[in-house]
Amino acid sequence: GAVVSQHPSRVICKSGTSVKIECRSLDFQATTMFWYRQFPKQSLMLMATSNEGSKATYEQGVEKDKFLINHASLTLSTLTVTSAHPEDSSFYICSAAPFGAGSYGYTFGSGTRLTVV
Amino acid sequence: QKEVEQNSGPLSVPEGAIASLNCTYSDRVSQSFFWYRQYSGKSPELIMSIYSNGDKEDGRFTAQLNKASQYVSLLIRDSQPSDSATYLCAVFRGNTGKLIFGQGTTLQVKP
């Protein structure tokens, strides 16, 4: 149980364009999902908390207008990187857990490798 | 002081040895602790969770928790080259539902 699917696994886009990444909980409902970014040889950095039916909450230093998060259903959260630039190239990963089960650990999606050229 | 601290390593052990990975945390009210394994280029995978003081064993893995010392560790017995990965310690922050990660320890198991 607790399977999280993330799509696409890899994407290359041109500088200035936008990219959408999807995170789905396949066998459970998730009122909350988390989005992380990881640069090479660095740890996970929490970007934002995605809340179903309400606005996402962003960590300090993360531009909410650049990283748009939509959590329109209990099984889907999307992260859109707007006007992407080469410095946005990174590994983006989502995570989720069934409601109330976060204290038992979160499951991660497989991640999306974004390369902006 | 970081909320969750790990030695980044690399920790190098020979095949068959015991690998010992350590983590300290700063928030005394934390109740849930996790170890994730992350292979290069892949996303983290949950391998152990521990909630009470003492040891918890699962196969070759043993997690140890000492709340008084705010210390969590992971022991890997009979280390295999396939165990070579980065191990992330994580603490669940109940008031926000967030997992707070350490910077990870890179383990290298040499044949």
mmCIF file of C-alpha atoms in Angstrom:
data_model
loop_
_atom_site.group_PDB
_atom_site.id
_atom_site.type_symbol
_atom_site.label_atom_id
_atom_site.label_comp_id
_atom_site.label_asym_id
_atom_site.label_seq_id
_atom_site.Cartn_x
_atom_site.Cartn_y
_atom_site.Cartn_z
ATOM 1 C CA GLY A 1 0.000 0.000 0.000
ATOM 2 C CA ALA A 2 0.809 3.729 0.046
ATOM 3 C CA VAL A 3 2.023 4.009 -3.532
ATOM 4 C CA VAL A 4 2.915 7.436 -4.883
ATOM 5 C CA SER A 5 3.339 7.939 -8.609
ATOM 6 C CA GLN A 6 5.184 10.890 -10.093
ATOM 7 C CA HIS A 7 5.264 11.953 -13.720
ATOM 8 C CA PRO A 8 7.284 12.666 -15.795
ATOM 9 C CA SER A 9 10.456 11.016 -14.600
ATOM 10 C CA ARG A 10 12.616 13.219 -16.800
ATOM 11 C CA VAL A 11 11.970 16.438 -18.636
ATOM 12 C CA ILE A 12 14.140 18.782 -20.644
ATOM 13 C CA CYS A 13 12.763 22.203 -21.369
ATOM 14 C CA LYS A 14 13.957 25.446 -22.856
ATOM 15 C CA SER A 15 14.731 28.415 -20.664
ATOM 16 C CA GLY A 16 11.653 30.575 -20.156
ATOM 17 C CA THR A 17 9.102 27.829 -20.574
ATOM 18 C CA SER A 18 6.965 26.199 -17.891
ATOM 19 C CA VAL A 19 6.948 22.594 -16.783
ATOM 20 C CA LYS A 20 4.245 20.723 -14.882
ATOM 21 C CA ILE A 21 5.014 17.761 -12.642
ATOM 22 C CA GLU A 22 2.269 15.484 -11.361
ATOM 23 C CA CYS A 23 2.168 13.559 -8.104
ATOM 24 C CA ARG A 24 -0.557 10.993 -7.548
ATOM 25 C CA SER A 25 -1.425 8.818 -4.596
ATOM 26 C CA LEU A 26 -2.566 5.575 -6.204
ATOM 27 C CA ASP A 27 -4.122 3.604 -3.385
ATOM 28 C CA PHE A 28 -4.952 6.191 -0.754
ATOM 29 C CA GLN A 29 -6.243 9.692 -0.369
ATOM 30 C CA ALA A 30 -3.807 12.387 0.622
ATOM 31 C CA THR A 31 -5.018 15.697 1.986
ATOM 32 C CA THR A 32 -1.402 16.780 2.224
ATOM 33 C CA MET A 33 1.527 16.207 -0.077
ATOM 34 C CA PHE A 34 5.013 17.582 0.137
ATOM 35 C CA TRP A 35 7.325 18.782 -2.613
ATOM 36 C CA TYR A 36 11.084 18.566 -2.283
ATOM 37 C CA ARG A 37 13.996 19.640 -4.432
ATOM 38 C CA GLN A 38 17.390 18.007 -4.385
ATOM 39 C CA PHE A 39 20.530 19.335 -6.021
ATOM 40 C CA PRO A 40 23.402 16.949 -6.787
ATOM 41 C CA LYS A 41 25.109 15.584 -3.704
ATOM 42 C CA GLN A 42 22.863 17.602 -1.412
ATOM 43 C CA SER A 43 20.043 16.587 0.864
ATOM 44 C CA LEU A 44 16.344 16.991 0.295
ATOM 45 C CA MET A 45 15.070 20.518 0.627
ATOM 46 C CA LEU A 46 11.389 20.885 1.454
ATOM 47 C CA MET A 47 9.873 23.418 -0.903
ATOM 48 C CA ALA A 48 6.217 23.455 0.027
ATOM 49 C CA THR A 49 3.291 21.667 1.594
ATOM 50 C CA SER A 50 0.436 21.021 -0.791
ATOM 51 C CA ASN A 51 -2.991 21.129 0.849
ATOM 52 C CA GLU A 52 -6.065 19.695 -0.875
ATOM 53 C CA GLY A 53 -8.609 22.381 -1.546
ATOM 54 C CA SER A 54 -6.537 25.231 -0.214
ATOM 55 C CA LYS A 55 -3.371 27.181 -0.884
ATOM 56 C CA ALA A 56 -0.014 25.582 -0.554
ATOM 57 C CA THR A 57 2.322 26.725 2.156
ATOM 58 C CA TYR A 58 5.838 27.486 1.038
ATOM 59 C CA GLU A 59 9.089 27.220 2.920
ATOM 60 C CA GLN A 60 11.120 30.316 3.495
ATOM 61 C CA GLY A 61 12.986 31.393 0.411
ATOM 62 C CA VAL A 62 10.844 29.468 -2.071
ATOM 63 C CA GLU A 63 9.123 31.712 -4.610
ATOM 64 C CA LYS A 64 5.450 30.839 -4.649
ATOM 65 C CA ASP A 65 4.898 32.627 -7.963
ATOM 66 C CA LYS A 66 7.605 30.569 -9.594
ATOM 67 C CA PHE A 67 6.641 27.193 -8.162
ATOM 68 C CA LEU A 68 2.892 26.929 -8.522
ATOM 69 C CA ILE A 69 1.242 24.136 -6.610
ATOM 70 C CA ASN A 70 -2.271 22.890 -7.185
ATOM 71 C CA HIS A 71 -3.888 20.161 -5.090
ATOM 72 C CA ALA A 72 -7.324 19.957 -6.620
ATOM 73 C CA SER A 73 -8.210 16.432 -5.586
ATOM 74 C CA LEU A 74 -7.390 14.008 -2.799
ATOM 75 C CA THR A 75 -5.109 12.010 -5.094
ATOM 76 C CA LEU A 76 -3.356 14.590 -7.237
ATOM 77 C CA SER A 77 -0.980 17.456 -6.606
ATOM 78 C CA THR A 78 0.864 19.301 -9.351
ATOM 79 C CA LEU A 79 3.961 21.459 -9.261
ATOM 80 C CA THR A 80 4.475 23.881 -12.111
ATOM 81 C CA VAL A 81 7.862 25.473 -12.535
ATOM 82 C CA THR A 82 7.123 28.709 -14.360
ATOM 83 C CA SER A 83 9.576 30.541 -16.561
ATOM 84 C CA ALA A 84 12.194 27.921 -15.874
ATOM 85 C CA HIS A 85 15.862 28.841 -15.923
ATOM 86 C CA PRO A 86 18.979 26.671 -15.849
ATOM 87 C CA GLU A 87 19.336 27.212 -12.100
ATOM 88 C CA ASP A 88 15.980 25.459 -11.652
ATOM 89 C CA SER A 89 17.505 22.264 -13.006
ATOM 90 C CA SER A 90 17.183 19.798 -10.170
ATOM 91 C CA PHE A 91 15.570 16.597 -8.945
ATOM 92 C CA TYR A 92 12.008 17.269 -7.766
ATOM 93 C CA ILE A 93 10.337 14.713 -5.531
ATOM 94 C CA CYS A 94 6.913 14.548 -3.945
ATOM 95 C CA SER A 95 5.830 12.591 -0.907
ATOM 96 C CA ALA A 96 2.566 11.717 0.777
ATOM 97 C CA ALA A 97 0.927 9.522 3.375
ATOM 98 C CA PRO A 98 -2.650 8.503 4.095
ATOM 99 C CA PHE A 99 -4.482 11.020 6.242
ATOM 100 C CA GLY A 100 -3.274 10.847 9.812
ATOM 101 C CA ALA A 101 -0.549 8.363 8.951
ATOM 102 C CA GLY A 102 2.341 10.768 8.502
ATOM 103 C CA SER A 103 3.802 9.723 11.800
ATOM 104 C CA TYR A 104 4.304 6.270 10.281
ATOM 105 C CA GLY A 105 6.433 7.630 7.462
ATOM 106 C CA TYR A 106 5.866 9.165 4.079
ATOM 107 C CA THR A 107 6.182 7.466 0.719
ATOM 108 C CA PHE A 108 8.077 9.242 -2.013
ATOM 109 C CA GLY A 109 7.340 9.415 -5.685
ATOM 110 C CA SER A 110 10.048 8.324 -8.076
ATOM 111 C CA GLY A 111 11.135 11.898 -8.704
ATOM 112 C CA THR A 112 11.403 14.132 -11.735
ATOM 113 C CA ARG A 113 14.752 15.117 -13.165
ATOM 114 C CA LEU A 114 14.328 18.594 -14.654
ATOM 115 C CA THR A 115 16.943 19.971 -16.999
ATOM 116 C CA VAL A 116 16.527 23.506 -18.282
ATOM 117 C CA VAL A 117 18.617 24.344 -21.328
ATOM 118 C CA GLN B 1 22.085 24.139 15.154
ATOM 119 C CA LYS B 2 20.390 22.039 12.503
ATOM 120 C CA GLU B 3 17.243 20.253 13.555
ATOM 121 C CA VAL B 4 18.548 16.879 12.346
ATOM 122 C CA GLU B 5 22.270 16.263 12.013
ATOM 123 C CA GLN B 6 24.193 13.481 10.370
ATOM 124 C CA ASN B 7 27.802 13.016 9.428
ATOM 125 C CA SER B 8 27.878 13.286 5.631
ATOM 126 C CA GLY B 9 30.654 10.713 5.333
ATOM 127 C CA PRO B 10 31.502 8.878 3.227
ATOM 128 C CA LEU B 11 31.495 5.939 5.575
ATOM 129 C CA SER B 12 33.438 3.102 4.049
ATOM 130 C CA VAL B 13 33.150 -0.455 5.358
ATOM 131 C CA PRO B 14 34.282 -3.793 3.946
ATOM 132 C CA GLU B 15 31.727 -6.301 2.749
ATOM 133 C CA GLY B 16 30.391 -8.361 5.646
ATOM 134 C CA ALA B 17 31.133 -5.735 8.289
ATOM 135 C CA ILE B 18 28.667 -3.802 10.409
ATOM 136 C CA ALA B 19 27.926 -0.287 9.240
ATOM 137 C CA SER B 20 26.878 2.170 11.936
ATOM 138 C CA LEU B 21 25.066 5.346 10.957
ATOM 139 C CA ASN B 22 24.267 8.054 13.463
ATOM 140 C CA CYS B 23 21.855 10.941 13.759
ATOM 141 C CA THR B 24 21.038 13.544 16.388
ATOM 142 C CA TYR B 25 17.977 15.754 16.593
ATOM 143 C CA SER B 26 17.223 18.918 18.484
ATOM 144 C CA ASP B 27 13.460 18.863 19.159
ATOM 145 C CA ARG B 28 12.872 16.961 22.384
ATOM 146 C CA VAL B 29 9.170 16.439 21.720
ATOM 147 C CA SER B 30 9.789 14.425 18.536
ATOM 148 C CA GLN B 31 8.146 11.021 18.653
ATOM 149 C CA SER B 32 8.652 9.398 15.249
ATOM 150 C CA PHE B 33 11.971 8.684 13.590
ATOM 151 C CA PHE B 34 12.823 7.203 10.240
ATOM 152 C CA TRP B 35 15.679 5.979 8.139
ATOM 153 C CA TYR B 36 15.428 6.319 4.387
ATOM 154 C CA ARG B 37 17.814 4.858 1.849
ATOM 155 C CA GLN B 38 18.509 6.761 -1.347
ATOM 156 C CA TYR B 39 20.421 5.278 -4.235
ATOM 157 C CA SER B 40 22.145 7.670 -6.589
ATOM 158 C CA GLY B 41 19.632 9.224 -8.964
ATOM 159 C CA LYS B 42 16.653 7.660 -7.207
ATOM 160 C CA SER B 43 14.126 8.884 -4.676
ATOM 161 C CA PRO B 44 14.279 7.945 -0.972
ATOM 162 C CA GLU B 45 12.872 4.642 0.215
ATOM 163 C CA LEU B 46 11.690 4.086 3.777
ATOM 164 C CA ILE B 47 13.624 1.252 5.398
ATOM 165 C CA MET B 48 13.102 1.656 9.141
ATOM 166 C CA SER B 49 10.896 3.493 11.573
ATOM 167 C CA ILE B 50 11.251 3.683 15.346
ATOM 168 C CA TYR B 51 9.087 5.307 17.962
ATOM 169 C CA SER B 52 10.235 4.139 21.401
ATOM 170 C CA ASN B 53 13.561 3.910 23.169
ATOM 171 C CA GLY B 54 15.629 0.856 22.493
ATOM 172 C CA ASP B 55 16.314 -1.296 19.483
ATOM 173 C CA LYS B 56 14.123 -2.343 16.598
ATOM 174 C CA GLU B 57 15.351 -5.061 14.294
ATOM 175 C CA ASP B 58 14.269 -5.873 10.754
ATOM 176 C CA GLY B 59 16.424 -8.367 8.950
ATOM 177 C CA ARG B 60 19.964 -7.011 8.690
ATOM 178 C CA PHE B 61 18.853 -3.580 9.900
ATOM 179 C CA THR B 62 18.611 -2.427 13.504
ATOM 180 C CA ALA B 63 17.409 1.014 14.461
ATOM 181 C CA GLN B 64 18.285 2.371 17.876
ATOM 182 C CA LEU B 65 16.637 5.272 19.648
ATOM 183 C CA ASN B 66 17.719 7.132 22.755
ATOM 184 C CA LYS B 67 15.335 9.992 23.441
ATOM 185 C CA ALA B 68 17.243 11.192 26.490
ATOM 186 C CA SER B 69 20.323 11.729 24.334
ATOM 187 C CA GLN B 70 18.262 12.736 21.264
ATOM 188 C CA TYR B 71 20.098 10.161 19.243
ATOM 189 C CA VAL B 72 19.023 7.731 16.540
ATOM 190 C CA SER B 73 21.225 5.191 14.852
ATOM 191 C CA LEU B 74 21.023 2.552 12.160
ATOM 192 C CA LEU B 75 23.130 -0.577 12.163
ATOM 193 C CA ILE B 76 23.492 -2.645 9.019
ATOM 194 C CA ARG B 77 24.862 -6.114 9.663
ATOM 195 C CA ASP B 78 26.665 -8.171 7.050
ATOM 196 C CA SER B 79 26.980 -5.138 4.804
ATOM 197 C CA GLN B 80 26.701 -5.824 1.098
ATOM 198 C CA PRO B 81 27.887 -3.742 -1.861
ATOM 199 C CA SER B 82 24.193 -3.264 -2.679
ATOM 200 C CA ASP B 83 23.842 -1.359 0.593
ATOM 201 C CA SER B 84 26.038 1.401 -0.841
ATOM 202 C CA ALA B 85 23.740 4.424 -0.837
ATOM 203 C CA THR B 86 22.970 7.591 1.057
ATOM 204 C CA TYR B 87 21.069 7.049 4.287
ATOM 205 C CA LEU B 88 18.789 9.832 5.410
ATOM 206 C CA CYS B 89 17.638 10.243 8.979
ATOM 207 C CA ALA B 90 14.241 11.907 9.313
ATOM 208 C CA VAL B 91 12.213 13.199 12.232
ATOM 209 C CA PHE B 92 8.459 13.709 12.086
ATOM 210 C CA ARG B 93 7.303 17.073 13.308
ATOM 211 C CA GLY B 94 3.799 16.377 14.566
ATOM 212 C CA ASN B 95 2.520 19.951 14.725
ATOM 213 C CA THR B 96 3.131 20.523 11.003
ATOM 214 C CA GLY B 97 3.114 17.001 9.636
ATOM 215 C CA LYS B 98 6.495 17.621 8.064
ATOM 216 C CA LEU B 99 9.424 15.251 7.861
ATOM 217 C CA ILE B 100 12.670 16.965 8.677
ATOM 218 C CA PHE B 101 15.697 15.350 7.073
ATOM 219 C CA GLY B 102 19.342 15.292 7.966
ATOM 220 C CA GLN B 103 21.866 15.869 5.210
ATOM 221 C CA GLY B 104 22.408 12.140 4.781
ATOM 222 C CA THR B 105 25.380 9.817 5.244
ATOM 223 C CA THR B 106 26.927 8.189 2.208
ATOM 224 C CA LEU B 107 27.801 4.564 2.818
ATOM 225 C CA GLN B 108 30.280 2.708 0.645
ATOM 226 C CA VAL B 109 30.556 -1.041 1.060
ATOM 227 C CA LYS B 110 33.675 -2.347 -0.583
ATOM 228 C CA PRO B 111 33.820 -5.916 -1.890
#
